[in-house]
mmCIF file of the C-alpha atoms, coordinates in Angstrom:
data_MODEL
# 
_entry.id   MODEL 
# 
loop_
_atom_site.group_PDB 
_atom_site.id 
_atom_site.type_symbol 
_atom_site.label_atom_id 
_atom_site.label_alt_id 
_atom_site.label_comp_id 
_atom_site.label_asym_id 
_atom_site.label_entity_id 
_atom_site.label_seq_id 
_atom_site.pdbx_PDB_ins_code 
_atom_site.Cartn_x 
_atom_site.Cartn_y 
_atom_site.Cartn_z 
_atom_site.occupancy 
_atom_site.B_iso_or_equiv 
_atom_site.pdbx_formal_charge 
_atom_site.auth_seq_id 
_atom_site.auth_comp_id 
_atom_site.auth_asym_id 
_atom_site.auth_atom_id 
_atom_site.pdbx_PDB_model_num 
ATOM 1   C CA . MET A 1 1   ? 17.948  22.308  2.316   1.00 0.00 ? 1   MET A CA 1 
ATOM 2   C CA . SER A 1 2   ? 19.023  20.876  -1.226  1.00 0.00 ? 2   SER A CA 1 
ATOM 3   C CA . THR A 1 3   ? 16.604  20.378  -4.015  1.00 0.00 ? 3   THR A CA 1 
ATOM 4   C CA . GLN A 1 4   ? 16.827  16.892  -3.978  1.00 0.00 ? 4   GLN A CA 1 
ATOM 5   C CA . GLU A 1 5   ? 15.721  17.035  -0.098  1.00 0.00 ? 5   GLU A CA 1 
ATOM 6   C CA . ASN A 1 6   ? 12.990  19.416  -1.126  1.00 0.00 ? 6   ASN A CA 1 
ATOM 7   C CA . LEU A 1 7   ? 11.731  16.880  -3.489  1.00 0.00 ? 7   LEU A CA 1 
ATOM 8   C CA . LYS A 1 8   ? 11.527  13.911  -1.007  1.00 0.00 ? 8   LYS A CA 1 
ATOM 9   C CA . VAL A 1 9   ? 9.644   16.372  1.366   1.00 0.00 ? 9   VAL A CA 1 
ATOM 10  C CA . ALA A 1 10  ? 7.502   17.430  -1.322  1.00 0.00 ? 10  ALA A CA 1 
ATOM 11  C CA . PHE A 1 11  ? 6.648   13.683  -2.775  1.00 0.00 ? 11  PHE A CA 1 
ATOM 12  C CA . ALA A 1 12  ? 5.978   12.764  0.831   1.00 0.00 ? 12  ALA A CA 1 
ATOM 13  C CA . GLY A 1 13  ? 3.455   15.439  1.430   1.00 0.00 ? 13  GLY A CA 1 
ATOM 14  C CA . GLU A 1 14  ? 1.862   15.183  -1.970  1.00 0.00 ? 14  GLU A CA 1 
ATOM 15  C CA . SER A 1 15  ? 1.529   11.446  -1.319  1.00 0.00 ? 15  SER A CA 1 
ATOM 16  C CA . GLN A 1 16  ? -0.025  11.781  1.992   1.00 0.00 ? 16  GLN A CA 1 
ATOM 17  C CA . ALA A 1 17  ? -2.373  14.389  0.714   1.00 0.00 ? 17  ALA A CA 1 
ATOM 18  C CA . ASN A 1 18  ? -3.508  12.165  -2.118  1.00 0.00 ? 18  ASN A CA 1 
ATOM 19  C CA . ARG A 1 19  ? -4.394  9.373   0.337   1.00 0.00 ? 19  ARG A CA 1 
ATOM 20  C CA . LYS A 1 20  ? -6.151  11.678  2.882   1.00 0.00 ? 20  LYS A CA 1 
ATOM 21  C CA . TYR A 1 21  ? -8.266  13.494  -0.139  1.00 0.00 ? 21  TYR A CA 1 
ATOM 22  C CA . LEU A 1 22  ? -9.516  9.792   -1.255  1.00 0.00 ? 22  LEU A CA 1 
ATOM 23  C CA . ALA A 1 23  ? -10.407 9.064   2.495   1.00 0.00 ? 23  ALA A CA 1 
ATOM 24  C CA . PHE A 1 24  ? -12.473 12.052  2.481   1.00 0.00 ? 24  PHE A CA 1 
ATOM 25  C CA . ALA A 1 25  ? -14.183 11.675  -0.913  1.00 0.00 ? 25  ALA A CA 1 
ATOM 26  C CA . ARG A 1 26  ? -15.264 8.203   0.539   1.00 0.00 ? 26  ARG A CA 1 
ATOM 27  C CA . GLN A 1 27  ? -16.505 10.041  3.756   1.00 0.00 ? 27  GLN A CA 1 
ATOM 28  C CA . ALA A 1 28  ? -18.474 12.670  1.478   1.00 0.00 ? 28  ALA A CA 1 
ATOM 29  C CA . GLU A 1 29  ? -19.808 9.631   -0.507  1.00 0.00 ? 29  GLU A CA 1 
ATOM 30  C CA . LYS A 1 30  ? -21.154 8.093   2.775   1.00 0.00 ? 30  LYS A CA 1 
ATOM 31  C CA . GLU A 1 31  ? -22.567 11.417  3.388   1.00 0.00 ? 31  GLU A CA 1 
ATOM 32  C CA . GLY A 1 32  ? -24.313 11.519  0.208   1.00 0.00 ? 32  GLY A CA 1 
ATOM 33  C CA . LEU A 1 33  ? -22.358 14.545  -0.725  1.00 0.00 ? 33  LEU A CA 1 
ATOM 34  C CA . SER A 1 34  ? -21.194 13.189  -4.378  1.00 0.00 ? 34  SER A CA 1 
ATOM 35  C CA . GLN A 1 35  ? -20.089 16.327  -6.051  1.00 0.00 ? 35  GLN A CA 1 
ATOM 36  C CA . ILE A 1 36  ? -17.775 17.146  -2.876  1.00 0.00 ? 36  ILE A CA 1 
ATOM 37  C CA . ALA A 1 37  ? -16.668 13.629  -3.168  1.00 0.00 ? 37  ALA A CA 1 
ATOM 38  C CA . ARG A 1 38  ? -15.670 14.302  -6.899  1.00 0.00 ? 38  ARG A CA 1 
ATOM 39  C CA . LEU A 1 39  ? -13.941 17.466  -5.948  1.00 0.00 ? 39  LEU A CA 1 
ATOM 40  C CA . PHE A 1 40  ? -11.730 15.493  -3.377  1.00 0.00 ? 40  PHE A CA 1 
ATOM 41  C CA . ARG A 1 41  ? -11.031 12.662  -5.934  1.00 0.00 ? 41  ARG A CA 1 
ATOM 42  C CA . ALA A 1 42  ? -9.973  15.201  -8.520  1.00 0.00 ? 42  ALA A CA 1 
ATOM 43  C CA . ALA A 1 43  ? -7.760  17.191  -6.086  1.00 0.00 ? 43  ALA A CA 1 
ATOM 44  C CA . ALA A 1 44  ? -6.280  13.458  -5.092  1.00 0.00 ? 44  ALA A CA 1 
ATOM 45  C CA . GLU A 1 45  ? -5.167  12.919  -8.628  1.00 0.00 ? 45  GLU A CA 1 
ATOM 46  C CA . ALA A 1 46  ? -3.975  16.384  -8.875  1.00 0.00 ? 46  ALA A CA 1 
ATOM 47  C CA . GLU A 1 47  ? -1.744  15.651  -5.738  1.00 0.00 ? 47  GLU A CA 1 
ATOM 48  C CA . THR A 1 48  ? -0.599  12.093  -7.349  1.00 0.00 ? 48  THR A CA 1 
ATOM 49  C CA . ILE A 1 49  ? 0.446   13.984  -10.642 1.00 0.00 ? 49  ILE A CA 1 
ATOM 50  C CA . HIS A 1 50  ? 2.452   16.405  -8.213  1.00 0.00 ? 50  HIS A CA 1 
ATOM 51  C CA . ALA A 1 51  ? 3.989   13.256  -6.337  1.00 0.00 ? 51  ALA A CA 1 
ATOM 52  C CA . LEU A 1 52  ? 4.760   11.579  -9.588  1.00 0.00 ? 52  LEU A CA 1 
ATOM 53  C CA . GLY A 1 53  ? 6.649   14.469  -11.080 1.00 0.00 ? 53  GLY A CA 1 
ATOM 54  C CA . HIS A 1 54  ? 8.408   14.831  -7.766  1.00 0.00 ? 54  HIS A CA 1 
ATOM 55  C CA . LEU A 1 55  ? 9.504   11.115  -7.718  1.00 0.00 ? 55  LEU A CA 1 
ATOM 56  C CA . ALA A 1 56  ? 10.686  11.054  -11.163 1.00 0.00 ? 56  ALA A CA 1 
ATOM 57  C CA . ASN A 1 57  ? 12.753  14.248  -10.860 1.00 0.00 ? 57  ASN A CA 1 
ATOM 58  C CA . MET A 1 58  ? 14.677  12.881  -7.682  1.00 0.00 ? 58  MET A CA 1 
ATOM 59  C CA . GLY A 1 59  ? 15.363  9.893   -9.853  1.00 0.00 ? 59  GLY A CA 1 
ATOM 60  C CA . GLY A 1 60  ? 13.145  7.703   -7.749  1.00 0.00 ? 60  GLY A CA 1 
ATOM 61  C CA . VAL A 1 61  ? 11.864  5.465   -10.614 1.00 0.00 ? 61  VAL A CA 1 
ATOM 62  C CA . GLY A 1 62  ? 14.561  3.150   -12.263 1.00 0.00 ? 62  GLY A CA 1 
ATOM 63  C CA . THR A 1 63  ? 14.327  0.056   -14.694 1.00 0.00 ? 63  THR A CA 1 
ATOM 64  C CA . THR A 1 64  ? 11.543  -2.791  -13.486 1.00 0.00 ? 64  THR A CA 1 
ATOM 65  C CA . LEU A 1 65  ? 14.476  -4.631  -12.006 1.00 0.00 ? 65  LEU A CA 1 
ATOM 66  C CA . GLN A 1 66  ? 15.684  -1.632  -10.005 1.00 0.00 ? 66  GLN A CA 1 
ATOM 67  C CA . ASN A 1 67  ? 12.150  -0.892  -9.027  1.00 0.00 ? 67  ASN A CA 1 
ATOM 68  C CA . LEU A 1 68  ? 11.563  -4.675  -7.740  1.00 0.00 ? 68  LEU A CA 1 
ATOM 69  C CA . GLU A 1 69  ? 14.894  -4.511  -6.017  1.00 0.00 ? 69  GLU A CA 1 
ATOM 70  C CA . ALA A 1 70  ? 13.542  -1.331  -4.093  1.00 0.00 ? 70  ALA A CA 1 
ATOM 71  C CA . ALA A 1 71  ? 10.219  -2.649  -3.622  1.00 0.00 ? 71  ALA A CA 1 
ATOM 72  C CA . VAL A 1 72  ? 11.729  -5.711  -1.956  1.00 0.00 ? 72  VAL A CA 1 
ATOM 73  C CA . ALA A 1 73  ? 13.633  -3.723  0.394   1.00 0.00 ? 73  ALA A CA 1 
ATOM 74  C CA . GLY A 1 74  ? 10.918  -1.153  1.314   1.00 0.00 ? 74  GLY A CA 1 
ATOM 75  C CA . GLU A 1 75  ? 8.635   -3.758  1.983   1.00 0.00 ? 75  GLU A CA 1 
ATOM 76  C CA . THR A 1 76  ? 11.167  -5.963  4.058   1.00 0.00 ? 76  THR A CA 1 
ATOM 77  C CA . TYR A 1 77  ? 12.126  -2.571  6.245   1.00 0.00 ? 77  TYR A CA 1 
ATOM 78  C CA . GLU A 1 78  ? 8.322   -2.230  6.772   1.00 0.00 ? 78  GLU A CA 1 
ATOM 79  C CA . TYR A 1 79  ? 7.723   -5.716  8.278   1.00 0.00 ? 79  TYR A CA 1 
ATOM 80  C CA . THR A 1 80  ? 11.199  -6.366  9.860   1.00 0.00 ? 80  THR A CA 1 
ATOM 81  C CA . GLU A 1 81  ? 11.804  -2.696  11.424  1.00 0.00 ? 81  GLU A CA 1 
ATOM 82  C CA . MET A 1 82  ? 9.167   -0.273  10.783  1.00 0.00 ? 82  MET A CA 1 
ATOM 83  C CA . TYR A 1 83  ? 5.790   -1.787  12.014  1.00 0.00 ? 83  TYR A CA 1 
ATOM 84  C CA . PRO A 1 84  ? 7.095   -4.468  14.916  1.00 0.00 ? 84  PRO A CA 1 
ATOM 85  C CA . PRO A 1 85  ? 7.807   -1.835  17.412  1.00 0.00 ? 85  PRO A CA 1 
ATOM 86  C CA . MET A 1 86  ? 4.451   0.181   16.217  1.00 0.00 ? 86  MET A CA 1 
ATOM 87  C CA . VAL A 1 87  ? 2.503   -3.109  16.841  1.00 0.00 ? 87  VAL A CA 1 
ATOM 88  C CA . GLU A 1 88  ? 3.793   -3.741  20.112  1.00 0.00 ? 88  GLU A CA 1 
ATOM 89  C CA . GLU A 1 89  ? 3.419   -0.086  21.281  1.00 0.00 ? 89  GLU A CA 1 
ATOM 90  C CA . ALA A 1 90  ? -0.261  0.040   20.071  1.00 0.00 ? 90  ALA A CA 1 
ATOM 91  C CA . ARG A 1 91  ? -0.677  -3.548  22.077  1.00 0.00 ? 91  ARG A CA 1 
ATOM 92  C CA . ARG A 1 92  ? 0.835   -1.878  25.291  1.00 0.00 ? 92  ARG A CA 1 
ATOM 93  C CA . GLU A 1 93  ? -1.662  1.196   24.936  1.00 0.00 ? 93  GLU A CA 1 
ATOM 94  C CA . ASP A 1 94  ? -4.198  -0.987  24.023  1.00 0.00 ? 94  ASP A CA 1 
ATOM 95  C CA . HIS A 1 95  ? -5.058  1.382   21.149  1.00 0.00 ? 95  HIS A CA 1 
ATOM 96  C CA . ARG A 1 96  ? -7.818  0.469   18.512  1.00 0.00 ? 96  ARG A CA 1 
ATOM 97  C CA . ALA A 1 97  ? -5.116  0.661   15.761  1.00 0.00 ? 97  ALA A CA 1 
ATOM 98  C CA . LYS A 1 98  ? -3.263  -2.380  17.244  1.00 0.00 ? 98  LYS A CA 1 
ATOM 99  C CA . THR A 1 99  ? -5.377  -4.675  14.732  1.00 0.00 ? 99  THR A CA 1 
ATOM 100 C CA . LEU A 1 100 ? -4.666  -2.754  11.615  1.00 0.00 ? 100 LEU A CA 1 
ATOM 101 C CA . LEU A 1 101 ? -0.934  -2.136  12.515  1.00 0.00 ? 101 LEU A CA 1 
ATOM 102 C CA . ASP A 1 102 ? -0.639  -6.042  12.828  1.00 0.00 ? 102 ASP A CA 1 
ATOM 103 C CA . TRP A 1 103 ? -2.477  -6.567  9.414   1.00 0.00 ? 103 TRP A CA 1 
ATOM 104 C CA . ALA A 1 104 ? -0.444  -3.983  7.711   1.00 0.00 ? 104 ALA A CA 1 
ATOM 105 C CA . ASN A 1 105 ? 2.669   -5.740  8.889   1.00 0.00 ? 105 ASN A CA 1 
ATOM 106 C CA . ARG A 1 106 ? 1.654   -9.257  7.752   1.00 0.00 ? 106 ARG A CA 1 
ATOM 107 C CA . ALA A 1 107 ? 0.536   -8.007  4.527   1.00 0.00 ? 107 ALA A CA 1 
ATOM 108 C CA . GLU A 1 108 ? 3.983   -6.177  3.879   1.00 0.00 ? 108 GLU A CA 1 
ATOM 109 C CA . GLN A 1 109 ? 5.488   -9.580  4.543   1.00 0.00 ? 109 GLN A CA 1 
ATOM 110 C CA . VAL A 1 110 ? 3.336   -10.955 1.621   1.00 0.00 ? 110 VAL A CA 1 
ATOM 111 C CA . HIS A 1 111 ? 4.249   -7.777  -0.665  1.00 0.00 ? 111 HIS A CA 1 
ATOM 112 C CA . ALA A 1 112 ? 7.659   -8.538  0.121   1.00 0.00 ? 112 ALA A CA 1 
ATOM 113 C CA . ARG A 1 113 ? 7.613   -12.431 -0.732  1.00 0.00 ? 113 ARG A CA 1 
ATOM 114 C CA . LEU A 1 114 ? 5.534   -11.681 -4.057  1.00 0.00 ? 114 LEU A CA 1 
ATOM 115 C CA . PHE A 1 115 ? 7.856   -8.647  -5.105  1.00 0.00 ? 115 PHE A CA 1 
ATOM 116 C CA . ARG A 1 116 ? 10.657  -11.395 -4.280  1.00 0.00 ? 116 ARG A CA 1 
ATOM 117 C CA . GLN A 1 117 ? 8.912   -13.709 -6.600  1.00 0.00 ? 117 GLN A CA 1 
ATOM 118 C CA . ALA A 1 118 ? 8.781   -11.269 -9.692  1.00 0.00 ? 118 ALA A CA 1 
ATOM 119 C CA . LEU A 1 119 ? 12.300  -10.165 -8.807  1.00 0.00 ? 119 LEU A CA 1 
ATOM 120 C CA . GLU A 1 120 ? 13.363  -13.551 -9.502  1.00 0.00 ? 120 GLU A CA 1 
ATOM 121 C CA . ALA A 1 121 ? 11.281  -14.143 -12.619 1.00 0.00 ? 121 ALA A CA 1 
ATOM 122 C CA . MET A 1 122 ? 12.750  -10.855 -14.037 1.00 0.00 ? 122 MET A CA 1 
ATOM 123 C CA . LYS A 1 123 ? 16.507  -12.218 -13.328 1.00 0.00 ? 123 LYS A CA 1 
ATOM 124 C CA . ALA A 1 124 ? 15.391  -15.243 -15.324 1.00 0.00 ? 124 ALA A CA 1 
ATOM 125 C CA . GLY A 1 125 ? 14.418  -12.985 -18.198 1.00 0.00 ? 125 GLY A CA 1 
ATOM 126 C CA . GLN A 1 126 ? 10.913  -13.655 -17.725 1.00 0.00 ? 126 GLN A CA 1 
ATOM 127 C CA . ASP A 1 127 ? 7.541   -11.965 -16.388 1.00 0.00 ? 127 ASP A CA 1 
ATOM 128 C CA . LEU A 1 128 ? 5.230   -13.535 -13.825 1.00 0.00 ? 128 LEU A CA 1 
ATOM 129 C CA . SER A 1 129 ? 2.987   -16.273 -15.184 1.00 0.00 ? 129 SER A CA 1 
ATOM 130 C CA . GLN A 1 130 ? -0.328  -15.404 -16.242 1.00 0.00 ? 130 GLN A CA 1 
ATOM 131 C CA . MET A 1 131 ? -2.388  -15.323 -13.338 1.00 0.00 ? 131 MET A CA 1 
ATOM 132 C CA . ASP A 1 132 ? -5.185  -13.124 -11.502 1.00 0.00 ? 132 ASP A CA 1 
ATOM 133 C CA . VAL A 1 133 ? -4.421  -10.838 -8.957  1.00 0.00 ? 133 VAL A CA 1 
ATOM 134 C CA . TYR A 1 134 ? -6.435  -10.202 -5.955  1.00 0.00 ? 134 TYR A CA 1 
ATOM 135 C CA . LEU A 1 135 ? -6.595  -7.644  -3.094  1.00 0.00 ? 135 LEU A CA 1 
ATOM 136 C CA . CYS A 1 136 ? -8.241  -8.093  0.123   1.00 0.00 ? 136 CYS A CA 1 
ATOM 137 C CA . PRO A 1 137 ? -10.136 -4.680  0.740   1.00 0.00 ? 137 PRO A CA 1 
ATOM 138 C CA . VAL A 1 138 ? -9.547  -4.811  4.553   1.00 0.00 ? 138 VAL A CA 1 
ATOM 139 C CA . CYS A 1 139 ? -6.229  -5.541  5.349   1.00 0.00 ? 139 CYS A CA 1 
ATOM 140 C CA . GLY A 1 140 ? -4.236  -5.310  2.180   1.00 0.00 ? 140 GLY A CA 1 
ATOM 141 C CA . ASP A 1 141 ? -3.382  -8.997  1.533   1.00 0.00 ? 141 ASP A CA 1 
ATOM 142 C CA . VAL A 1 142 ? -2.251  -9.695  -2.048  1.00 0.00 ? 142 VAL A CA 1 
ATOM 143 C CA . GLU A 1 143 ? -2.892  -13.195 -3.448  1.00 0.00 ? 143 GLU A CA 1 
ATOM 144 C CA . PHE A 1 144 ? -2.051  -14.685 -7.144  1.00 0.00 ? 144 PHE A CA 1 
ATOM 145 C CA . GLY A 1 145 ? -4.734  -16.799 -8.691  1.00 0.00 ? 145 GLY A CA 1 
ATOM 146 C CA . PRO A 1 146 ? -8.201  -17.312 -7.182  1.00 0.00 ? 146 PRO A CA 1 
ATOM 147 C CA . PRO A 1 147 ? -8.731  -15.884 -3.712  1.00 0.00 ? 147 PRO A CA 1 
ATOM 148 C CA . PRO A 1 148 ? -8.479  -17.845 -0.778  1.00 0.00 ? 148 PRO A CA 1 
ATOM 149 C CA . GLU A 1 149 ? -11.636 -18.816 1.060   1.00 0.00 ? 149 GLU A CA 1 
ATOM 150 C CA . ARG A 1 150 ? -10.931 -16.569 3.694   1.00 0.00 ? 150 ARG A CA 1 
ATOM 151 C CA . CYS A 1 151 ? -8.151  -13.930 4.001   1.00 0.00 ? 151 CYS A CA 1 
ATOM 152 C CA . PRO A 1 152 ? -5.216  -15.666 5.989   1.00 0.00 ? 152 PRO A CA 1 
ATOM 153 C CA . ILE A 1 153 ? -4.484  -12.236 7.725   1.00 0.00 ? 153 ILE A CA 1 
ATOM 154 C CA . CYS A 1 154 ? -7.967  -10.620 8.627   1.00 0.00 ? 154 CYS A CA 1 
ATOM 155 C CA . ASN A 1 155 ? -10.320 -13.601 7.921   1.00 0.00 ? 155 ASN A CA 1 
ATOM 156 C CA . THR A 1 156 ? -12.466 -11.533 5.500   1.00 0.00 ? 156 THR A CA 1 
ATOM 157 C CA . PRO A 1 157 ? -14.562 -13.885 3.125   1.00 0.00 ? 157 PRO A CA 1 
ATOM 158 C CA . GLY A 1 158 ? -12.383 -14.322 -0.396  1.00 0.00 ? 158 GLY A CA 1 
ATOM 159 C CA . ALA A 1 159 ? -15.664 -13.538 -2.162  1.00 0.00 ? 159 ALA A CA 1 
ATOM 160 C CA . LYS A 1 160 ? -14.935 -9.862  -1.048  1.00 0.00 ? 160 LYS A CA 1 
ATOM 161 C CA . TYR A 1 161 ? -11.461 -9.733  -2.476  1.00 0.00 ? 161 TYR A CA 1 
ATOM 162 C CA . GLN A 1 162 ? -10.939 -7.401  -5.224  1.00 0.00 ? 162 GLN A CA 1 
ATOM 163 C CA . LYS A 1 163 ? -9.860  -8.650  -8.609  1.00 0.00 ? 163 LYS A CA 1 
ATOM 164 C CA . ILE A 1 164 ? -6.963  -6.303  -9.860  1.00 0.00 ? 164 ILE A CA 1 
ATOM 165 C CA . GLY A 1 165 ? -6.894  -5.284  -13.510 1.00 0.00 ? 165 GLY A CA 1 
# 
């Protein structure tokens, strides 16, 4: 394998380890093990350092315009090609993941739309207009401006949305 291929594998592994350790930290917190949770969070940040270094070394970060184009392409792939067969398979199997897979698919559509909006602004020589950005903590819906009364994807109350700074 080439170094470029090795970097892709290392980036994927480190990225997954980061998310896994954050999930482990949440579980440790639920169990009242705050020091173990801290250790998991520290390791997660270390994995982020590694992942970002690998991404940079493989040329994975470009200009903001290039990054937006990549984000639109990635999110579009996820909701048009990646998630639909996963959702269908989970439904056929009546697997408990069917709801979250569907929510993720629908959230990716929103992400692609918002990235396209940002891309259009960039191509016009502008940033997005000043507005608050909110995240549904259940399904990953992202909204500009005040959150909706209820999440359009998972029906979570808008009051639970997290303001992203």
